[in-house]
Amino acid sequence: MTGTLNIDIQKTKKSRVSEQDINDVPFGKCFSDHMFVAEYADGKWTKAQIMPYEDVPMSYGTSVFHYGQAIFEGMKAYKNEQGEVSLFRPLENFKRFNISAQRMAMPDVPEELFMAGLMDLIRLDSAWVPASETGSLYIRPFMISTDEAIGVKISDSYKFVIITCPAGKYYSDPIRVLVETNFYRAVKGGVGYVKAAGNYGRSLYPTKLAQQKGYQQVIWTDSETSSYFEESGTMNVMFVIGDKLLTPAVSDTILDGVTRKSVLALARDWGMTVEERKVSIKEVFEAIDKGNLKEVFGCGTAATIAHIVGIGYNGKDYDLPPVADRKFSTKVDETLRNIRKGKAEDKFNWMMKVM
Ligand SMILES: Cc1ncc(COP(=O)(O)O)c(C=O)c1O
């Protein structure tokens, strides 16, 4: 796309928004009226348009189905009590999208295209943003390779698409996790630091095995030594030991989460000592033994904070402090929710108003 951006907007003839209670729909299954689509061909982005949500007829030979050039983002729009709609740190998702694109040999999406497509789409579908206390509109930008050809090579053509779905009462029950030392989510030199679709496919089998043993999620460890914590499921992981907040430093095996960044910024703002470094299994279990481990939680866009109340390692299960005693993660969860809903001061300028 060169010069000024021209997005063609075709509105749906009949909105489906009143057909369900958007404050109470199952997550991820109900898509809003419109979608944004742009196509990449001959070295440039073209055909930027917003159109009614529809299925795509595609050739079974389309390269994405075979070689996995597919990346995505996950972010949310929120509605405050005045009915205004805002996005939470969307430029962070935009930047990470292009980091993913680069690693997967896909074209960059220009900021103007990403942001204008996103803002126009959310404005048009603002009636789909739940107004409930914990509600939001989940936004899924993604890019796929679209060459119709079998044969491993970088595709010449792509589609960049944004779809959205209401997330009514998103809340995560406290979870029990299994420390995974046989399967790895990410390896040195791999793609763990980006949101490539294949990262999620490979995580399903180990997660299924953990669930069969009664855990909700796994905590991934490093593939070289199996001695350091990396992430939990599709969340960054944090530990409060004594009065310090510890989290694995971002690396090529750890996603640079937007929620992670925000939690760390709040913790530092509140005067807490924060350490971003390798966090060993050994030190965490020593802290459990000494009674110094106060809180363990996962953080990410979907749930914000997921309290981890039990951890399995080497055939033994350990109970962690109850949620009621967790001052830091409870405060951080509430503060982030309040900032997003316009009920607390946005001193870091994280919210971007859509309308
Ligand atoms: C592997 C992984 N880690 C961490 C996160 C949390 O990132 P964010 O806070 O940007 O949602 C996600 C979700 O996007 C993820 O998929």
PDB file of C-alpha atoms in Angstrom, residues 79-259:
ATOM      1  CA  LYS A  79     -16.103  -0.112  26.975  1.00  0.00           C
ATOM      2  CA  ASN A  80     -16.325   2.255  29.934  1.00  0.00           C
ATOM      3  CA  GLU A  81     -19.444   3.359  31.803  1.00  0.00           C
ATOM      4  CA  GLN A  82     -19.881   6.308  29.422  1.00  0.00           C
ATOM      5  CA  GLY A  83     -19.966   3.908  26.468  1.00  0.00           C
ATOM      6  CA  GLU A  84     -16.545   5.002  25.165  1.00  0.00           C
ATOM      7  CA  VAL A  85     -14.420   2.291  23.569  1.00  0.00           C
ATOM      8  CA  SER A  86     -10.632   2.051  24.024  1.00  0.00           C
ATOM      9  CA  LEU A  87      -7.827  -0.359  23.159  1.00  0.00           C
ATOM     10  CA  PHE A  88      -5.158  -1.466  25.636  1.00  0.00           C
ATOM     11  CA  ARG A  89      -1.616  -0.771  24.355  1.00  0.00           C
ATOM     12  CA  PRO A  90      -2.367  -1.675  20.716  1.00  0.00           C
ATOM     13  CA  LEU A  91       0.979  -0.423  19.429  1.00  0.00           C
ATOM     14  CA  GLU A  92       2.710  -3.128  21.475  1.00  0.00           C
ATOM     15  CA  ASN A  93       0.705  -5.750  19.611  1.00  0.00           C
ATOM     16  CA  PHE A  94       1.425  -4.040  16.315  1.00  0.00           C
ATOM     17  CA  LYS A  95       5.186  -4.086  16.977  1.00  0.00           C
ATOM     18  CA  ARG A  96       5.131  -7.714  18.107  1.00  0.00           C
ATOM     19  CA  PHE A  97       3.148  -8.658  14.998  1.00  0.00           C
ATOM     20  CA  ASN A  98       5.954  -7.431  12.778  1.00  0.00           C
ATOM     21  CA  ILE A  99       8.584  -9.177  14.921  1.00  0.00           C
ATOM     22  CA  SER A 100       6.605 -12.382  14.282  1.00  0.00           C
ATOM     23  CA  ALA A 101       6.318 -11.546  10.563  1.00  0.00           C
ATOM     24  CA  GLN A 102      10.050 -11.041  10.225  1.00  0.00           C
ATOM     25  CA  ARG A 103      10.901 -14.351  11.944  1.00  0.00           C
ATOM     26  CA  MET A 104       8.472 -16.243   9.719  1.00  0.00           C
ATOM     27  CA  ALA A 105       9.814 -14.558   6.534  1.00  0.00           C
ATOM     28  CA  MET A 106       6.523 -12.757   5.995  1.00  0.00           C
ATOM     29  CA  PRO A 107       6.091  -9.118   4.911  1.00  0.00           C
ATOM     30  CA  ASP A 108       5.843  -6.313   7.453  1.00  0.00           C
ATOM     31  CA  VAL A 109       2.418  -4.770   7.895  1.00  0.00           C
ATOM     32  CA  PRO A 110       2.766  -0.963   7.839  1.00  0.00           C
ATOM     33  CA  GLU A 111       1.647   0.768  11.047  1.00  0.00           C
ATOM     34  CA  GLU A 112      -0.873   2.858   9.100  1.00  0.00           C
ATOM     35  CA  LEU A 113      -2.526  -0.248   7.649  1.00  0.00           C
ATOM     36  CA  PHE A 114      -2.606  -2.139  10.952  1.00  0.00           C
ATOM     37  CA  MET A 115      -3.876   0.755  13.048  1.00  0.00           C
ATOM     38  CA  ALA A 116      -6.349   2.246  10.552  1.00  0.00           C
ATOM     39  CA  GLY A 117      -7.829  -1.199   9.824  1.00  0.00           C
ATOM     40  CA  LEU A 118      -8.085  -1.902  13.546  1.00  0.00           C
ATOM     41  CA  MET A 119      -9.619   1.453  14.516  1.00  0.00           C
ATOM     42  CA  ASP A 120     -12.134   1.499  11.650  1.00  0.00           C
ATOM     43  CA  LEU A 121     -13.199  -2.073  12.382  1.00  0.00           C
ATOM     44  CA  ILE A 122     -13.700  -1.518  16.118  1.00  0.00           C
ATOM     45  CA  ARG A 123     -15.555   1.734  15.468  1.00  0.00           C
ATOM     46  CA  LEU A 124     -17.913  -0.025  13.072  1.00  0.00           C
ATOM     47  CA  ASP A 125     -18.484  -2.962  15.446  1.00  0.00           C
ATOM     48  CA  SER A 126     -18.523  -0.929  18.678  1.00  0.00           C
ATOM     49  CA  ALA A 127     -21.955  -2.363  19.558  1.00  0.00           C
ATOM     50  CA  TRP A 128     -20.157  -5.721  19.944  1.00  0.00           C
ATOM     51  CA  VAL A 129     -17.928  -4.506  22.798  1.00  0.00           C
ATOM     52  CA  PRO A 130     -19.521  -5.860  26.006  1.00  0.00           C
ATOM     53  CA  ALA A 131     -20.174  -3.242  28.640  1.00  0.00           C
ATOM     54  CA  SER A 132     -20.205  -5.739  31.529  1.00  0.00           C
ATOM     55  CA  GLU A 133     -17.721  -5.418  34.397  1.00  0.00           C
ATOM     56  CA  THR A 134     -15.346  -8.105  33.057  1.00  0.00           C
ATOM     57  CA  GLY A 135     -16.358  -7.936  29.391  1.00  0.00           C
ATOM     58  CA  SER A 136     -14.233  -6.967  26.392  1.00  0.00           C
ATOM     59  CA  LEU A 137     -14.013  -7.456  22.658  1.00  0.00           C
ATOM     60  CA  TYR A 138     -11.225  -9.889  21.833  1.00  0.00           C
ATOM     61  CA  ILE A 139      -9.346  -8.877  18.696  1.00  0.00           C
ATOM     62  CA  ARG A 140      -7.463 -11.356  16.550  1.00  0.00           C
ATOM     63  CA  PRO A 141      -5.201  -9.874  13.859  1.00  0.00           C
ATOM     64  CA  PHE A 142      -3.491 -12.607  11.827  1.00  0.00           C
ATOM     65  CA  MET A 143      -1.513 -13.178   8.651  1.00  0.00           C
ATOM     66  CA  ILE A 144      -1.367 -16.278   6.466  1.00  0.00           C
ATOM     67  CA  SER A 145       0.558 -17.194   3.335  1.00  0.00           C
ATOM     68  CA  THR A 146      -1.753 -17.678   0.378  1.00  0.00           C
ATOM     69  CA  ASP A 147       0.319 -18.977  -2.557  1.00  0.00           C
ATOM     70  CA  GLU A 148      -1.555 -21.853  -4.136  1.00  0.00           C
ATOM     71  CA  ALA A 149       1.440 -24.138  -4.426  1.00  0.00           C
ATOM     72  CA  ILE A 150       2.899 -27.227  -2.815  1.00  0.00           C
ATOM     73  CA  GLY A 151       6.679 -26.929  -2.261  1.00  0.00           C
ATOM     74  CA  VAL A 152       8.565 -25.479   0.687  1.00  0.00           C
ATOM     75  CA  LYS A 153       9.392 -21.878  -0.083  1.00  0.00           C
ATOM     76  CA  ILE A 154       8.582 -18.372   1.120  1.00  0.00           C
ATOM     77  CA  SER A 155       5.133 -17.500  -0.190  1.00  0.00           C
ATOM     78  CA  ASP A 156       4.794 -14.509  -2.511  1.00  0.00           C
ATOM     79  CA  SER A 157       1.241 -13.678  -1.417  1.00  0.00           C
ATOM     80  CA  TYR A 158      -0.416 -13.169   1.985  1.00  0.00           C
ATOM     81  CA  LYS A 159      -3.629 -12.095   3.625  1.00  0.00           C
ATOM     82  CA  PHE A 160      -3.702  -9.862   6.705  1.00  0.00           C
ATOM     83  CA  VAL A 161      -7.036 -10.198   8.482  1.00  0.00           C
ATOM     84  CA  ILE A 162      -8.590  -8.866  11.689  1.00  0.00           C
ATOM     85  CA  ILE A 163     -11.586 -10.619  13.225  1.00  0.00           C
ATOM     86  CA  THR A 164     -13.142  -9.952  16.626  1.00  0.00           C
ATOM     87  CA  CYS A 165     -15.310 -11.788  19.111  1.00  0.00           C
ATOM     88  CA  PRO A 166     -17.001 -10.672  22.332  1.00  0.00           C
ATOM     89  CA  ALA A 167     -15.529 -12.029  25.552  1.00  0.00           C
ATOM     90  CA  GLY A 168     -18.339 -11.666  28.052  1.00  0.00           C
ATOM     91  CA  LYS A 169     -17.406 -12.811  31.524  1.00  0.00           C
ATOM     92  CA  TYR A 170     -13.771 -13.692  31.096  1.00  0.00           C
ATOM     93  CA  TYR A 171     -12.493 -15.007  34.367  1.00  0.00           C
ATOM     94  CA  SER A 172      -9.904 -17.635  35.115  1.00  0.00           C
ATOM     95  CA  ASP A 173     -10.403 -20.042  37.987  1.00  0.00           C
ATOM     96  CA  PRO A 174      -7.227 -20.713  39.981  1.00  0.00           C
ATOM     97  CA  ILE A 175      -5.207 -23.418  38.243  1.00  0.00           C
ATOM     98  CA  ARG A 176      -2.933 -26.322  39.100  1.00  0.00           C
ATOM     99  CA  VAL A 177       0.069 -26.755  36.828  1.00  0.00           C
ATOM    100  CA  LEU A 178       2.557 -29.513  36.021  1.00  0.00           C
ATOM    101  CA  VAL A 179       6.232 -28.649  35.587  1.00  0.00           C
ATOM    102  CA  GLU A 180       7.014 -30.105  32.144  1.00  0.00           C
ATOM    103  CA  THR A 181      10.491 -31.532  31.688  1.00  0.00           C
ATOM    104  CA  ASN A 182       9.945 -33.944  28.773  1.00  0.00           C
ATOM    105  CA  PHE A 183       8.398 -31.695  26.148  1.00  0.00           C
ATOM    106  CA  TYR A 184       9.411 -28.137  25.326  1.00  0.00           C
ATOM    107  CA  ARG A 185       7.385 -25.211  24.023  1.00  0.00           C
ATOM    108  CA  ALA A 186      10.391 -23.391  22.599  1.00  0.00           C
ATOM    109  CA  VAL A 187      14.067 -23.969  21.866  1.00  0.00           C
ATOM    110  CA  LYS A 188      17.095 -21.716  21.560  1.00  0.00           C
ATOM    111  CA  GLY A 189      17.179 -20.264  18.054  1.00  0.00           C
ATOM    112  CA  GLY A 190      13.547 -21.243  17.505  1.00  0.00           C
ATOM    113  CA  VAL A 191      10.322 -19.254  17.323  1.00  0.00           C
ATOM    114  CA  GLY A 192       9.188 -19.181  20.968  1.00  0.00           C
ATOM    115  CA  TYR A 193       9.472 -15.388  21.169  1.00  0.00           C
ATOM    116  CA  VAL A 194       6.932 -14.853  18.376  1.00  0.00           C
ATOM    117  CA  LYS A 195       3.280 -15.691  17.924  1.00  0.00           C
ATOM    118  CA  ALA A 196       3.657 -18.297  15.197  1.00  0.00           C
ATOM    119  CA  ALA A 197       0.676 -20.640  14.902  1.00  0.00           C
ATOM    120  CA  GLY A 198       2.890 -23.740  15.146  1.00  0.00           C
ATOM    121  CA  ASN A 199       3.943 -22.834  18.697  1.00  0.00           C
ATOM    122  CA  TYR A 200       0.386 -23.462  19.814  1.00  0.00           C
ATOM    123  CA  GLY A 201      -0.093 -26.681  17.842  1.00  0.00           C
ATOM    124  CA  ARG A 202       2.995 -28.238  19.415  1.00  0.00           C
ATOM    125  CA  SER A 203       1.848 -27.355  22.935  1.00  0.00           C
ATOM    126  CA  LEU A 204      -1.439 -29.271  22.740  1.00  0.00           C
ATOM    127  CA  TYR A 205      -0.179 -32.835  23.230  1.00  0.00           C
ATOM    128  CA  PRO A 206       1.878 -32.169  26.398  1.00  0.00           C
ATOM    129  CA  THR A 207      -1.026 -30.104  27.748  1.00  0.00           C
ATOM    130  CA  LYS A 208      -3.423 -32.987  27.059  1.00  0.00           C
ATOM    131  CA  LEU A 209      -1.155 -35.370  29.000  1.00  0.00           C
ATOM    132  CA  ALA A 210      -1.000 -32.937  31.936  1.00  0.00           C
ATOM    133  CA  GLN A 211      -4.788 -32.560  31.891  1.00  0.00           C
ATOM    134  CA  GLN A 212      -5.201 -36.340  31.951  1.00  0.00           C
ATOM    135  CA  LYS A 213      -3.200 -36.247  35.200  1.00  0.00           C
ATOM    136  CA  GLY A 214      -5.545 -33.633  36.681  1.00  0.00           C
ATOM    137  CA  TYR A 215      -3.621 -30.410  35.995  1.00  0.00           C
ATOM    138  CA  GLN A 216      -5.107 -27.542  33.983  1.00  0.00           C
ATOM    139  CA  GLN A 217      -1.847 -26.393  32.421  1.00  0.00           C
ATOM    140  CA  VAL A 218       1.863 -27.058  32.149  1.00  0.00           C
ATOM    141  CA  ILE A 219       4.720 -24.818  33.192  1.00  0.00           C
ATOM    142  CA  TRP A 220       7.307 -25.037  30.432  1.00  0.00           C
ATOM    143  CA  THR A 221      10.983 -25.321  31.279  1.00  0.00           C
ATOM    144  CA  ASP A 222      14.079 -24.565  29.196  1.00  0.00           C
ATOM    145  CA  SER A 223      14.982 -27.245  26.666  1.00  0.00           C
ATOM    146  CA  GLU A 224      18.708 -27.181  27.419  1.00  0.00           C
ATOM    147  CA  THR A 225      18.675 -28.025  31.134  1.00  0.00           C
ATOM    148  CA  SER A 226      14.994 -28.452  32.172  1.00  0.00           C
ATOM    149  CA  SER A 227      15.927 -26.448  35.273  1.00  0.00           C
ATOM    150  CA  TYR A 228      14.479 -22.996  34.625  1.00  0.00           C
ATOM    151  CA  PHE A 229      10.862 -21.909  34.376  1.00  0.00           C
ATOM    152  CA  GLU A 230       9.833 -20.319  31.074  1.00  0.00           C
ATOM    153  CA  GLU A 231       6.069 -19.765  30.661  1.00  0.00           C
ATOM    154  CA  SER A 232       2.835 -21.349  31.837  1.00  0.00           C
ATOM    155  CA  GLY A 233       0.578 -22.506  29.015  1.00  0.00           C
ATOM    156  CA  THR A 234       0.118 -19.376  26.927  1.00  0.00           C
ATOM    157  CA  MET A 235       0.931 -16.969  29.728  1.00  0.00           C
ATOM    158  CA  ASN A 236       4.059 -15.419  31.159  1.00  0.00           C
ATOM    159  CA  VAL A 237       4.734 -16.618  34.678  1.00  0.00           C
ATOM    160  CA  MET A 238       5.579 -14.638  37.816  1.00  0.00           C
ATOM    161  CA  PHE A 239       6.566 -15.486  41.387  1.00  0.00           C
ATOM    162  CA  VAL A 240       6.439 -13.391  44.536  1.00  0.00           C
ATOM    163  CA  ILE A 241       9.197 -14.659  46.818  1.00  0.00           C
ATOM    164  CA  GLY A 242       9.508 -12.726  50.081  1.00  0.00           C
ATOM    165  CA  ASP A 243       8.777  -9.195  48.917  1.00  0.00           C
ATOM    166  CA  LYS A 244      10.366  -9.531  45.458  1.00  0.00           C
ATOM    167  CA  LEU A 245       8.632 -10.082  42.135  1.00  0.00           C
ATOM    168  CA  LEU A 246      10.525 -12.553  39.949  1.00  0.00           C
ATOM    169  CA  THR A 247       9.866 -13.410  36.316  1.00  0.00           C
ATOM    170  CA  PRO A 248      11.897 -15.109  33.600  1.00  0.00           C
ATOM    171  CA  ALA A 249      13.670 -12.515  31.440  1.00  0.00           C
ATOM    172  CA  VAL A 250      12.422 -12.393  27.858  1.00  0.00           C
ATOM    173  CA  SER A 251      14.625 -14.325  25.448  1.00  0.00           C
ATOM    174  CA  ASP A 252      14.268 -16.198  22.174  1.00  0.00           C
ATOM    175  CA  THR A 253      12.186 -18.821  23.998  1.00  0.00           C
ATOM    176  CA  ILE A 254       9.852 -16.481  25.877  1.00  0.00           C
ATOM    177  CA  LEU A 255       7.119 -14.234  24.498  1.00  0.00           C
ATOM    178  CA  ASP A 256       7.427 -10.562  25.418  1.00  0.00           C
ATOM    179  CA  GLY A 257       3.898 -10.323  26.828  1.00  0.00           C
ATOM    180  CA  VAL A 258       2.060  -7.015  26.940  1.00  0.00           C
ATOM    181  CA  THR A 259       0.414  -7.993  30.245  1.00  0.00           C
TER     182      THR A 259
END
